[in-house]
Amino acid sequence: MLEVPFGAAALSSREIEGLIRGNNLVTPRPLVTAADGAIDLHLSDLFLVGKRSVLPSISMEEPRKAARLFNEMRIARGHRIALQPQQFFLASTLEYLALPDTVCGLIQSRSTAGRMGVISVAAAWVAPGYKGSPTLEVFNAGDISVELAPFGEPVCQVILFSATRTSARISRYQCSTKARFATDLGDELIESWLRYLSA
Amino acid sequence: MLTTHYQKRAILERFHRVQRQLVEFDTRSESLTTGARQLLASGFEAVTVASVTFLSDWQEQIDLDSQAEDKFFELCDRHSAILGKFESKLIPLLDGADCNNIPFELETHLASLVPKIAPDWDITATVLHSEYRFNYGIGQYTTDELEALPAKIPIDHQRFVTFALPRIARDSLTLHAVLLGHELGHLRQWHSPIPTSGKVETLPEDLLRSITDTDQRLKVLLTVKGITRNWINEFVADTYSALLIGPASLLALGELGAAVGSTTHDSETHPATDRRLSVIMKVLAGQGFLEPRLHVGFRSLEELESANLRYSSDMDRDPPNQPTGFLNFSALRTAWNIVHGWIDDIVNECSSSLPPELKFGIDRWGIARDVAECLAEGRPVGGSLSKTALLPADVLNGAWLVRVSRMEDLAKVAGLDRDGQLSHVRTSKVLDDLVLKSLEILSYEQRLAHA
């Protein structure tokens, strides 16, 4: 069970900077450290982009099926990706977070991006002890296309809170470095095939 | 919308394409390595079993409930994932050469290293964005050979002097080490050949006189010259690899050698893996890697032990011995006798040719250990880890240290040590991902520094 103490305040800029220096909270180290009690996060260059016409629909009960709707796309250095109105894609942050067991986080869009219509997170919770580059759900809620640059302007930020952890439970997305779906179906299957072949 | 019928057809087409590619490999199986031939045999079996299973499961579902569309989609999903692995892993492994196998994360590092290794050589046009499929065969083409190419192909020497991508998986630590070490070593040799390589043109006469089979003397001479030239190039590339990326070169070659077949088999293009390992060890000793703790960590590798045994007394007592036909056998023996005498010169000439700032010496080993600590804790590394600029070679060596001795720690952090059982496949993948992330972060920091 996880308990976030009632009334716990977000960590101050000074506390965050202390964690960055002492605990390698985030890699690479931010250039502008926690100016407003939050750490800015940038887009990495790998995106999972939707191909809308593959399925009639998907069900909330079967998240794996959503994997069929997306293609992996890399954006070359110095290039940008255009996010069309009402388009949605998955991305991951350049930054790799390594939260201690006593800190949890919330990711939220940066207001600059939000005012252009780009909402860059939906699943915003970062559990204590989490290690990885969080997957971002990026959506253009505006009426015009927006160009996004990997390693460019930050699109979102993580705000950190103190937490107590009474039961260690490692996230199934632990040590993830790329945008990904619920489970890596292909790897599980190929492993079972290899077991079959070597039997 | 796609119906289940079209999905099924698409899956079967993909199976057919993969099978056709495997048949193509089979028709030229003599050019494949032992490991690749084994992989091909397993690939045939796996693809056949997968396609038969797909069809029988499909039929079974029709018998059960032909209206359950979701079940059919699920079936397609499963087999699409398997096909994806065949297409993205098996085929490139057999095929070997494809610029798509160069991970994006390495681009910045290659782009910054190549001008230092081979000034005036354009990596972007020839490797990263090349349109030429055949670009990725290794070889230095002569003007005559270039002129023999079809007329429509522009004659541009650079386009034909390119990286060779070995038959190993994308994203693997081995591939990074081979690209950043051995292949860059070839590039250096093409750009600035060491003096010893010129000696091939005037082979020592007494050695050539030792070829007793007079009927085939000319044929043997030509073969010996070719083998000698190839082997020198490989030893030169290995030497540069050891100088550029340090002990990671030893472990990468050991793993690669084990993956492609026997470590004691000489071929006309490459000397046996353990001969090459021994040369790398000699170079590493020159770089100061004699620390006992280092050797304790590396002694677990069987290839290294084999190399130690074969070369502990006298390299000269160990000529090629596989019965690959009289001509090749004689030629291999003679080539080894020649090259063996030049190894010290090769090592010295390569070492003096490379600027000191490009060498990975014992002074960087502490950084590699810090990198290993970080990776074993499930974190990638960034520039903040070290006071001096972090290099890709530091990351590779740190990662190899984890591979050798800290996999259990990493598995625990990543939640992969279920029931005390270590999943090597998954933990290796996590390690490879962390290495790529580290290289991505270093690229980012490098770009920031230039900006």
XYZ file of C-alpha atoms in Angstrom:
650
model
C 0.000 0.000 0.000
C 1.122 3.489 -0.749
C 0.409 6.439 1.473
C 0.861 10.008 0.473
C 0.626 11.890 3.751
C -2.448 14.056 3.942
C -1.558 17.680 3.463
C 1.961 16.861 2.235
C 3.418 19.735 0.312
C 5.285 19.475 -2.926
C 9.032 19.366 -2.482
C 10.696 22.749 -2.592
C 13.197 23.740 -5.247
C 15.987 23.381 -2.713
C 14.856 19.858 -1.735
C 14.642 18.828 -5.384
C 18.086 20.197 -6.121
C 19.421 18.275 -3.134
C 17.884 15.068 -4.527
C 19.305 15.734 -7.970
C 22.795 16.230 -6.584
C 22.740 13.458 -4.002
C 20.482 10.785 -5.465
C 20.757 11.278 -9.236
C 17.026 11.908 -9.344
C 17.078 12.754 -13.012
C 19.503 12.056 -15.892
C 20.620 14.190 -17.686
C 20.916 16.767 -14.963
C 18.554 19.675 -15.737
C 20.173 22.858 -16.958
C 17.615 24.961 -15.100
C 17.091 23.120 -11.866
C 13.697 23.150 -10.308
C 13.145 26.861 -10.645
C 9.475 26.585 -9.703
C 9.554 23.443 -7.610
C 9.269 21.282 -10.711
C 11.629 19.634 -13.180
C 11.097 20.325 -16.878
C 10.890 17.284 -19.152
C 11.748 17.129 -22.863
C 10.544 14.806 -25.609
C 12.809 12.000 -26.748
C 13.006 11.168 -30.466
C 10.931 7.966 -30.545
C 7.171 8.227 -31.046
C 4.352 5.732 -31.341
C 2.060 7.286 -33.911
C -1.499 6.106 -34.561
C -2.811 4.598 -37.802
C -6.494 5.162 -37.369
C -8.106 2.824 -39.893
C -6.810 -0.491 -38.714
C -9.524 -1.365 -36.221
C -13.205 -0.469 -35.915
C -12.670 0.206 -32.208
C -10.755 -0.921 -29.178
C -12.007 -1.893 -25.767
C -10.793 -0.503 -22.460
C -10.688 -4.077 -21.199
C -8.142 -5.104 -23.802
C -5.370 -2.504 -23.800
C -3.011 -4.813 -25.696
C -5.111 -4.462 -28.794
C -4.283 -0.769 -28.923
C -0.741 -1.749 -29.861
C -2.092 -2.658 -33.288
C -3.011 0.987 -33.822
C 0.485 2.406 -33.540
C 3.678 2.536 -35.584
C 7.091 3.316 -34.161
C 8.644 6.453 -35.634
C 12.057 8.000 -35.032
C 12.631 11.676 -35.707
C 16.119 12.405 -37.004
C 18.329 14.891 -35.202
C 17.357 18.470 -35.952
C 13.955 17.520 -37.404
C 10.476 18.011 -35.970
C 7.258 16.044 -35.761
C 3.955 17.729 -36.635
C 1.070 17.058 -34.301
C -2.145 17.544 -36.272
C -5.384 18.808 -34.670
C -7.054 15.986 -32.726
C -4.026 13.747 -33.248
C -2.718 11.627 -30.429
C 0.582 9.884 -30.045
C 2.764 8.297 -27.418
C 6.210 9.595 -26.625
C 8.699 9.282 -23.835
C 10.790 11.812 -22.028
C 14.453 12.325 -22.742
C 14.940 12.484 -18.988
C 15.251 9.282 -17.001
C 13.751 9.567 -13.522
C 14.995 7.547 -10.560
C 12.726 8.388 -7.649
C 13.690 7.300 -4.149
C 11.110 5.281 -2.185
C 10.124 8.397 -0.261
C 9.250 10.584 -3.218
C 6.378 10.391 -5.703
C 5.550 12.670 -8.599
C 2.873 14.122 -10.810
C 3.536 15.014 -14.428
C 1.650 17.905 -15.942
C 1.753 19.837 -19.202
C 3.742 23.002 -19.402
C 1.467 25.982 -19.739
C 3.320 27.245 -22.841
C 2.547 24.006 -24.691
C -0.960 23.841 -23.245
C -1.821 27.279 -24.588
C -0.976 26.016 -28.066
C -3.367 23.133 -27.595
C -0.773 20.480 -26.771
C -1.734 18.384 -23.801
C 1.196 16.182 -23.056
C 0.138 13.839 -20.314
C -2.824 11.855 -19.195
C -1.399 9.125 -16.952
C 0.431 11.541 -14.725
C 1.242 9.553 -11.616
C 4.851 8.571 -10.935
C 5.092 6.053 -8.098
C 7.772 6.118 -5.384
C 10.803 4.070 -6.389
C 9.988 4.393 -10.092
C 12.912 4.284 -12.493
C 12.500 5.053 -16.156
C 11.561 7.537 -18.843
C 7.813 8.005 -18.404
C 5.567 7.438 -21.416
C 3.679 10.591 -22.332
C 0.281 10.658 -23.997
C 0.511 13.688 -26.264
C -2.648 15.178 -27.747
C -3.356 18.245 -29.840
C -6.616 19.686 -28.564
C -6.248 22.835 -30.673
C -7.341 23.698 -34.214
C -3.915 24.061 -35.805
C -0.910 21.774 -36.229
C 1.908 22.158 -33.772
C 5.502 21.186 -34.519
C 7.365 19.479 -31.717
C 11.109 18.989 -31.599
C 12.775 16.087 -29.806
C 15.285 17.477 -27.305
C 13.680 20.898 -27.964
C 11.496 22.994 -25.700
C 10.209 21.171 -22.615
C 6.620 19.991 -23.028
C 5.815 18.994 -19.476
C 7.165 18.971 -15.952
C 7.185 16.694 -12.951
C 6.216 18.009 -9.537
C 7.532 15.963 -6.636
C 5.918 15.119 -3.298
C 7.132 13.344 -0.214
C 5.619 9.885 0.323
C 5.844 6.951 2.672
C 6.051 3.497 1.259
C 4.992 0.558 3.351
C 5.156 -2.132 0.723
C 7.741 -2.273 -1.995
C 6.180 -3.023 -5.358
C 8.212 -2.607 -8.477
C 6.406 -1.015 -11.397
C 5.879 -3.198 -14.454
C 7.292 -0.284 -16.436
C 10.444 -0.242 -14.309
C 13.626 0.716 -16.200
C 11.641 1.494 -19.339
C 13.500 3.857 -21.669
C 11.031 4.145 -24.550
C 7.343 4.825 -25.103
C 5.573 1.487 -24.768
C 2.268 -0.240 -24.255
C 1.059 -2.283 -21.344
C 3.122 -5.362 -22.101
C 5.600 -6.269 -24.752
C 3.616 -9.049 -26.359
C 6.233 -9.797 -28.990
C 9.036 -10.422 -26.511
C 6.929 -12.781 -24.436
C 5.973 -14.750 -27.508
C 9.441 -14.956 -28.955
C 10.744 -16.149 -25.610
C 8.137 -18.917 -25.573
C 9.135 -19.828 -29.140
C 12.781 -19.986 -28.190
C 11.885 -22.219 -25.252
C 9.901 -24.411 -27.627
C 12.783 -24.646 -30.106
C 15.354 -25.430 -27.469
C 13.152 -28.060 -25.784
C -11.624 -1.168 -41.774
C -9.661 -4.367 -42.132
C -11.666 -7.531 -41.965
C -10.312 -10.690 -40.407
C -10.061 -12.169 -43.891
C -7.636 -9.472 -45.034
C -5.680 -9.686 -41.811
C -5.233 -13.397 -42.354
C -4.121 -12.832 -45.931
C -1.612 -10.198 -44.847
C -0.179 -12.522 -42.208
C 0.164 -15.403 -44.673
C 1.838 -13.100 -47.197
C 4.347 -12.062 -44.564
C 5.028 -15.716 -43.697
C 5.582 -16.388 -47.368
C 8.021 -13.468 -47.700
C 10.040 -14.597 -44.672
C 10.159 -18.177 -45.966
C 11.259 -16.981 -49.394
C 14.082 -14.978 -47.830
C 15.190 -18.001 -45.821
C 15.245 -20.131 -48.974
C 17.445 -17.471 -50.599
C 19.886 -17.687 -47.708
C 19.847 -21.465 -47.990
C 20.904 -21.336 -51.639
C 24.103 -19.546 -50.642
C 24.609 -21.228 -47.306
C 28.316 -21.805 -48.002
C 28.853 -18.067 -47.551
C 27.200 -18.100 -44.120
C 29.064 -18.572 -40.874
C 28.512 -21.728 -38.813
C 26.366 -19.799 -36.360
C 24.315 -18.282 -39.182
C 23.733 -21.735 -40.685
C 22.474 -22.992 -37.332
C 20.267 -19.938 -37.045
C 18.965 -20.568 -40.552
C 18.040 -24.157 -39.673
C 16.232 -23.009 -36.523
C 14.618 -20.205 -38.508
C 13.182 -22.645 -41.055
C 11.735 -24.768 -38.301
C 10.363 -21.810 -36.359
C 8.700 -20.189 -39.375
C 7.185 -23.484 -40.511
C 5.859 -24.296 -37.046
C 4.493 -20.768 -36.642
C 2.682 -20.749 -39.986
C 1.222 -24.228 -39.478
C 0.094 -23.266 -35.972
C -1.506 -20.116 -37.322
C -3.544 -22.008 -39.900
C -4.581 -24.792 -37.539
C -5.583 -22.292 -34.825
C -7.543 -20.356 -37.412
C -9.398 -23.489 -38.470
C -10.000 -24.436 -34.859
C -11.539 -21.028 -34.218
C -13.798 -21.401 -37.259
C -15.013 -24.722 -35.851
C -15.559 -23.182 -32.414
C -17.167 -19.896 -33.319
C -16.676 -18.405 -36.749
C -18.427 -15.172 -35.718
C -16.043 -14.322 -32.863
C -14.154 -11.645 -34.774
C -12.113 -10.626 -31.764
C -10.643 -14.096 -31.448
C -9.444 -13.960 -35.037
C -7.888 -10.530 -34.487
C -6.184 -11.856 -31.376
C -4.774 -14.747 -33.367
C -3.475 -12.336 -36.003
C -1.946 -10.140 -33.291
C -0.036 -13.027 -31.790
C 1.384 -14.159 -35.088
C 2.034 -10.636 -36.265
C 4.256 -10.170 -33.212
C 6.143 -13.384 -33.996
C 6.524 -12.379 -37.638
C 7.781 -8.987 -36.527
C 10.568 -10.730 -34.653
C 11.447 -12.897 -37.648
C 11.491 -9.847 -39.898
C 13.329 -7.493 -37.572
C 15.711 -9.920 -35.865
C 16.192 -13.165 -37.767
C 16.468 -11.822 -41.314
C 18.843 -8.929 -40.517
C 20.967 -11.328 -38.475
C 21.361 -13.630 -41.441
C 21.627 -10.837 -43.937
C 24.139 -8.995 -41.870
C 24.343 -5.767 -43.737
C 21.818 -3.008 -43.357
C 22.238 0.620 -42.413
C 18.993 0.322 -40.482
C 20.948 -1.769 -38.025
C 22.902 1.243 -36.846
C 21.037 2.499 -33.800
C 20.023 6.161 -33.937
C 21.625 6.681 -30.572
C 25.043 5.944 -32.079
C 24.738 8.440 -34.928
C 25.994 11.471 -33.037
C 28.928 9.527 -31.633
C 29.889 8.056 -34.996
C 29.525 11.465 -36.600
C 31.908 12.972 -34.068
C 34.429 10.098 -34.090
C 34.669 9.471 -37.826
C 36.251 12.866 -38.696
C 38.899 12.234 -36.038
C 39.582 8.698 -37.267
C 39.395 9.479 -40.968
C 39.380 13.205 -41.770
C 37.533 14.170 -44.983
C 35.407 11.047 -44.904
C 31.669 11.731 -45.096
C 29.768 9.415 -42.801
C 26.337 10.896 -43.487
C 26.209 10.178 -47.197
C 27.935 6.843 -47.076
C 26.612 5.172 -43.972
C 23.741 6.862 -42.232
C 21.601 7.904 -45.171
C 22.927 5.626 -47.841
C 20.610 4.433 -50.576
C 22.914 1.611 -51.531
C 22.084 -1.732 -50.082
C 25.428 -3.191 -51.090
C 27.180 -0.334 -49.410
C 27.664 -2.338 -46.289
C 30.092 -4.919 -47.504
C 33.569 -4.489 -46.246
C 36.317 -3.909 -48.731
C 38.646 -1.458 -50.312
C 37.788 -1.341 -53.973
C 40.413 -0.549 -56.524
C 39.827 1.893 -59.365
C 39.641 -1.021 -61.804
C 36.926 -2.653 -59.796
C 34.995 0.584 -59.534
C 35.179 1.070 -63.278
C 33.818 -2.421 -63.770
C 30.601 -1.430 -62.029
C 27.471 -0.735 -64.119
C 27.712 2.618 -65.852
C 24.767 4.202 -64.108
C 26.317 3.870 -60.701
C 28.295 7.013 -59.887
C 31.930 6.202 -59.252
C 32.593 7.628 -55.859
C 35.266 5.834 -53.950
C 33.903 6.869 -50.588
C 30.618 5.190 -51.285
C 32.331 1.840 -51.512
C 34.623 2.089 -48.559
C 32.135 1.509 -45.831
C 31.325 -0.155 -42.602
C 30.655 -3.831 -42.403
C 27.859 -4.659 -40.084
C 28.367 -8.038 -38.515
C 25.593 -10.537 -38.136
C 24.478 -9.445 -34.701
C 21.325 -7.939 -33.380
C 20.516 -4.242 -33.436
C 20.543 -2.536 -30.046
C 22.972 -5.082 -28.638
C 25.990 -4.084 -26.630
C 28.114 -6.236 -28.926
C 27.033 -4.270 -31.979
C 27.888 -0.943 -30.343
C 31.326 -2.182 -29.350
C 32.018 -3.623 -32.796
C 30.883 -0.446 -34.571
C 32.680 1.977 -32.275
C 35.820 -0.166 -32.103
C 36.570 -2.721 -34.795
C 34.778 -1.070 -37.728
C 36.214 2.340 -36.919
C 39.568 0.539 -36.853
C 39.008 -0.634 -40.442
C 38.150 2.899 -41.371
C 41.393 4.180 -39.872
C 43.367 1.554 -41.784
C 41.686 2.480 -45.064
C 42.320 6.135 -44.432
C 45.904 5.847 -43.189
C 47.313 2.355 -43.790
C 50.061 1.350 -41.389
C 53.478 0.677 -43.008
C 53.353 -3.065 -42.247
C 50.358 -3.564 -44.525
C 52.578 -2.565 -47.446
C 54.868 -5.521 -46.759
C 52.259 -7.874 -48.207
C 53.339 -6.839 -51.689
C 56.863 -8.154 -51.034
C 56.349 -11.333 -49.060
C 59.481 -12.920 -47.564
C 60.953 -15.268 -50.135
C 62.070 -17.963 -47.733
C 58.512 -18.405 -46.517
C 57.210 -18.667 -50.032
C 59.917 -21.211 -50.873
C 58.569 -23.332 -48.039
C 55.520 -24.118 -50.167
C 56.562 -27.551 -51.358
C 53.707 -28.316 -53.700
C 55.269 -26.964 -56.907
C 52.259 -27.812 -59.087
C 50.089 -25.384 -57.235
C 52.739 -22.877 -56.228
C 51.317 -19.911 -58.168
C 47.777 -20.538 -56.968
C 48.980 -20.875 -53.387
C 51.050 -17.700 -53.681
C 48.072 -15.666 -54.798
C 45.893 -17.139 -52.073
C 48.542 -16.535 -49.417
C 48.803 -12.914 -50.460
C 45.035 -12.467 -50.194
C 44.786 -14.179 -46.823
C 47.770 -12.274 -45.454
C 46.250 -8.965 -46.554
C 42.864 -9.857 -45.015
C 44.352 -11.034 -41.743
C 46.543 -7.986 -41.353
C 43.502 -5.792 -41.867
C 41.590 -7.729 -39.204
C 44.462 -7.586 -36.701
C 44.854 -3.873 -37.390
C 41.122 -3.275 -36.833
C 41.251 -5.329 -33.622
C 44.252 -3.384 -32.401
C 42.533 -0.068 -33.066
C 39.422 -1.453 -31.400
C 41.371 -2.253 -28.223
C 42.965 1.191 -28.315
C 39.651 2.985 -28.908
C 37.299 1.168 -26.554
C 39.575 -0.788 -24.229
C 38.514 -4.058 -22.598
C 35.020 -3.831 -24.126
C 36.658 -4.850 -27.416
C 37.880 -8.088 -25.855
C 34.488 -9.048 -24.505
C 32.604 -8.022 -27.634
C 34.863 -10.091 -29.848
C 34.635 -13.032 -27.448
C 30.849 -12.893 -27.566
C 30.752 -12.371 -31.312
C 33.192 -15.197 -31.907
C 31.156 -17.546 -29.777
C 27.980 -16.497 -31.604
C 29.274 -17.139 -35.111
C 30.838 -20.515 -34.517
C 34.136 -22.013 -33.440
C 36.605 -19.667 -31.791
C 39.564 -21.610 -33.184
C 38.521 -21.716 -36.832
C 40.611 -19.730 -39.325
C 39.010 -18.520 -42.512
C 40.457 -16.807 -45.559
C 38.954 -13.504 -44.492
C 39.342 -13.656 -40.705
C 41.903 -15.265 -38.415
C 40.499 -17.467 -35.641
C 38.767 -15.545 -32.856
C 41.223 -16.650 -30.204
C 44.198 -15.447 -32.260
C 42.474 -12.080 -32.407
C 41.680 -12.137 -28.686
C 45.333 -12.707 -27.916
C 46.331 -9.674 -29.970
C 43.726 -7.550 -28.189
C 45.095 -8.730 -24.833
C 48.576 -7.713 -25.914
C 47.301 -4.222 -26.813
C 45.366 -3.918 -23.556
C 48.466 -4.844 -21.588
C 50.217 -1.980 -23.352
C 47.374 0.299 -22.294
C 47.965 -0.631 -18.659
C 45.139 -3.148 -18.189
C 46.996 -5.543 -15.962
C 45.034 -4.930 -12.801
C 44.296 -8.304 -11.152
C 40.710 -7.396 -10.299
C 40.064 -6.765 -13.957
C 41.242 -10.211 -14.904
C 39.217 -11.862 -12.175
C 36.135 -10.235 -13.631
C 36.940 -11.308 -17.178
C 38.185 -14.812 -16.512
C 34.680 -16.190 -16.663
C 34.822 -16.006 -20.446
C 35.705 -19.348 -21.948
C 37.036 -17.734 -25.120
C 39.578 -15.785 -23.143
C 40.731 -18.878 -21.311
C 41.069 -20.716 -24.573
C 43.178 -17.892 -25.979
C 45.344 -17.876 -22.859
C 45.974 -21.587 -23.154
C 46.842 -21.462 -26.819
C 49.223 -18.575 -26.525
C 50.731 -18.937 -23.094
C 53.824 -20.627 -24.451
C 54.577 -19.804 -28.051
C 52.282 -18.496 -30.746
C 54.424 -20.097 -33.424
C 53.557 -23.605 -32.267
C 49.961 -23.128 -33.125
C 49.472 -22.979 -36.889
C 46.026 -23.459 -38.458
C 45.106 -27.105 -38.301
C 41.654 -27.578 -39.723
C 41.534 -29.813 -42.792
C 39.827 -27.407 -45.194
C 41.441 -28.800 -48.320
C 45.125 -28.897 -49.186
C 45.329 -25.538 -50.942
C 43.594 -23.558 -48.203
C 45.394 -25.420 -45.449
C 48.828 -24.680 -46.919
C 47.861 -21.119 -47.640
C 46.489 -20.573 -44.128
C 49.634 -22.028 -42.545
C 51.904 -19.876 -44.669
C 49.824 -16.746 -44.107
C 49.894 -17.306 -40.352
C 53.659 -17.809 -40.365
C 54.030 -14.479 -42.132
C 51.493 -12.457 -40.142
C 52.611 -13.873 -36.814
C 56.026 -12.279 -37.243
C 54.479 -8.887 -37.910
C 52.047 -8.659 -35.002
C 54.323 -6.596 -32.764
C 54.890 -4.139 -35.608
C 51.146 -3.920 -36.240
C 50.439 -3.159 -32.578
C 53.201 -0.543 -32.346
C 52.304 1.166 -35.612
C 48.594 1.354 -34.764
C 49.353 2.667 -31.306
C 51.592 5.442 -32.597
C 49.130 6.303 -35.371
C 46.241 7.073 -33.028
C 46.184 10.398 -31.140
C 46.385 9.867 -27.347
C 43.041 11.591 -26.716
C 41.262 8.867 -28.694
C 42.729 6.012 -26.652
C 40.937 4.310 -23.801
C 43.623 3.757 -21.172
C 43.705 2.424 -17.641
C 43.179 5.995 -16.387
C 39.531 5.788 -17.518
C 38.827 2.498 -15.782
C 37.575 4.247 -12.622
C 34.965 6.051 -14.718
C 33.899 2.759 -16.291
C 33.430 1.323 -12.830
C 31.264 4.306 -11.836
C 29.218 3.743 -14.982
C 28.782 0.080 -14.032
C 27.592 1.084 -10.569
C 25.013 3.396 -12.084
C 23.770 0.870 -14.667
C 23.539 -1.903 -12.069
C 21.244 0.389 -10.083
C 18.967 0.627 -13.113
C 19.961 4.133 -14.152
C 21.524 5.402 -17.376
C 24.529 7.698 -17.122
C 24.943 11.318 -18.097
C 27.778 13.786 -18.198
C 27.353 14.636 -14.509
C 28.866 11.266 -13.559
C 32.409 12.335 -14.247
C 34.459 15.516 -14.062
C 35.970 14.759 -17.444
C 33.697 14.379 -20.469
C 32.051 10.968 -20.520
C 32.814 8.950 -23.663
C 30.830 6.167 -25.330
C 33.763 3.858 -24.527
C 33.240 4.538 -20.790
C 29.597 3.497 -21.163
C 30.468 0.337 -23.097
C 33.077 -0.779 -20.573
C 30.772 -0.052 -17.644
C 28.022 -2.041 -19.341
C 30.366 -4.990 -19.929
C 31.297 -4.939 -16.266
C 27.602 -5.251 -15.440
C 27.231 -8.044 -18.026
C 30.100 -9.941 -16.449
C 29.317 -9.566 -12.776
C 26.272 -7.447 -11.891
C 23.339 -8.927 -13.815
C 21.681 -10.192 -10.630
C 21.722 -6.685 -9.167
C 20.195 -5.198 -12.281
C 17.538 -7.916 -12.482
C 16.529 -7.193 -8.907
C 16.192 -3.457 -9.511
C 14.205 -4.039 -12.703
C 11.905 -6.564 -11.007
C 13.080 -9.429 -13.198
C 14.358 -11.838 -10.554
C 11.045 -13.517 -9.946
C 11.238 -16.520 -7.606
C 14.987 -16.122 -7.423
C 15.259 -16.983 -11.142
C 17.225 -14.558 -13.252
C 15.807 -13.899 -16.686
C 18.996 -13.325 -18.684
C 17.173 -12.443 -21.893
C 15.084 -9.729 -20.276
C 17.843 -8.398 -18.043
C 20.175 -8.143 -21.038
C 17.485 -6.198 -22.860
C 17.142 -3.794 -19.918
C 20.918 -3.347 -19.917
C 20.975 -2.724 -23.686
C 18.158 -0.174 -23.285
C 20.014 1.605 -20.482
C 23.152 1.749 -22.623
C 21.218 3.213 -25.548
C 19.578 5.730 -23.212
C 22.997 6.699 -21.888
C 24.294 7.185 -25.433
C 21.194 9.247 -26.253
C 21.769 11.422 -23.182
C 25.443 11.887 -24.074
C 24.397 12.942 -27.600
C 21.991 15.463 -26.129
C 24.643 16.876 -23.828
C 27.139 17.008 -26.666
C 24.665 18.980 -28.783
C 24.001 21.338 -25.903
C 27.711 21.900 -25.425
C 28.140 22.744 -29.126
C 25.111 25.033 -29.055
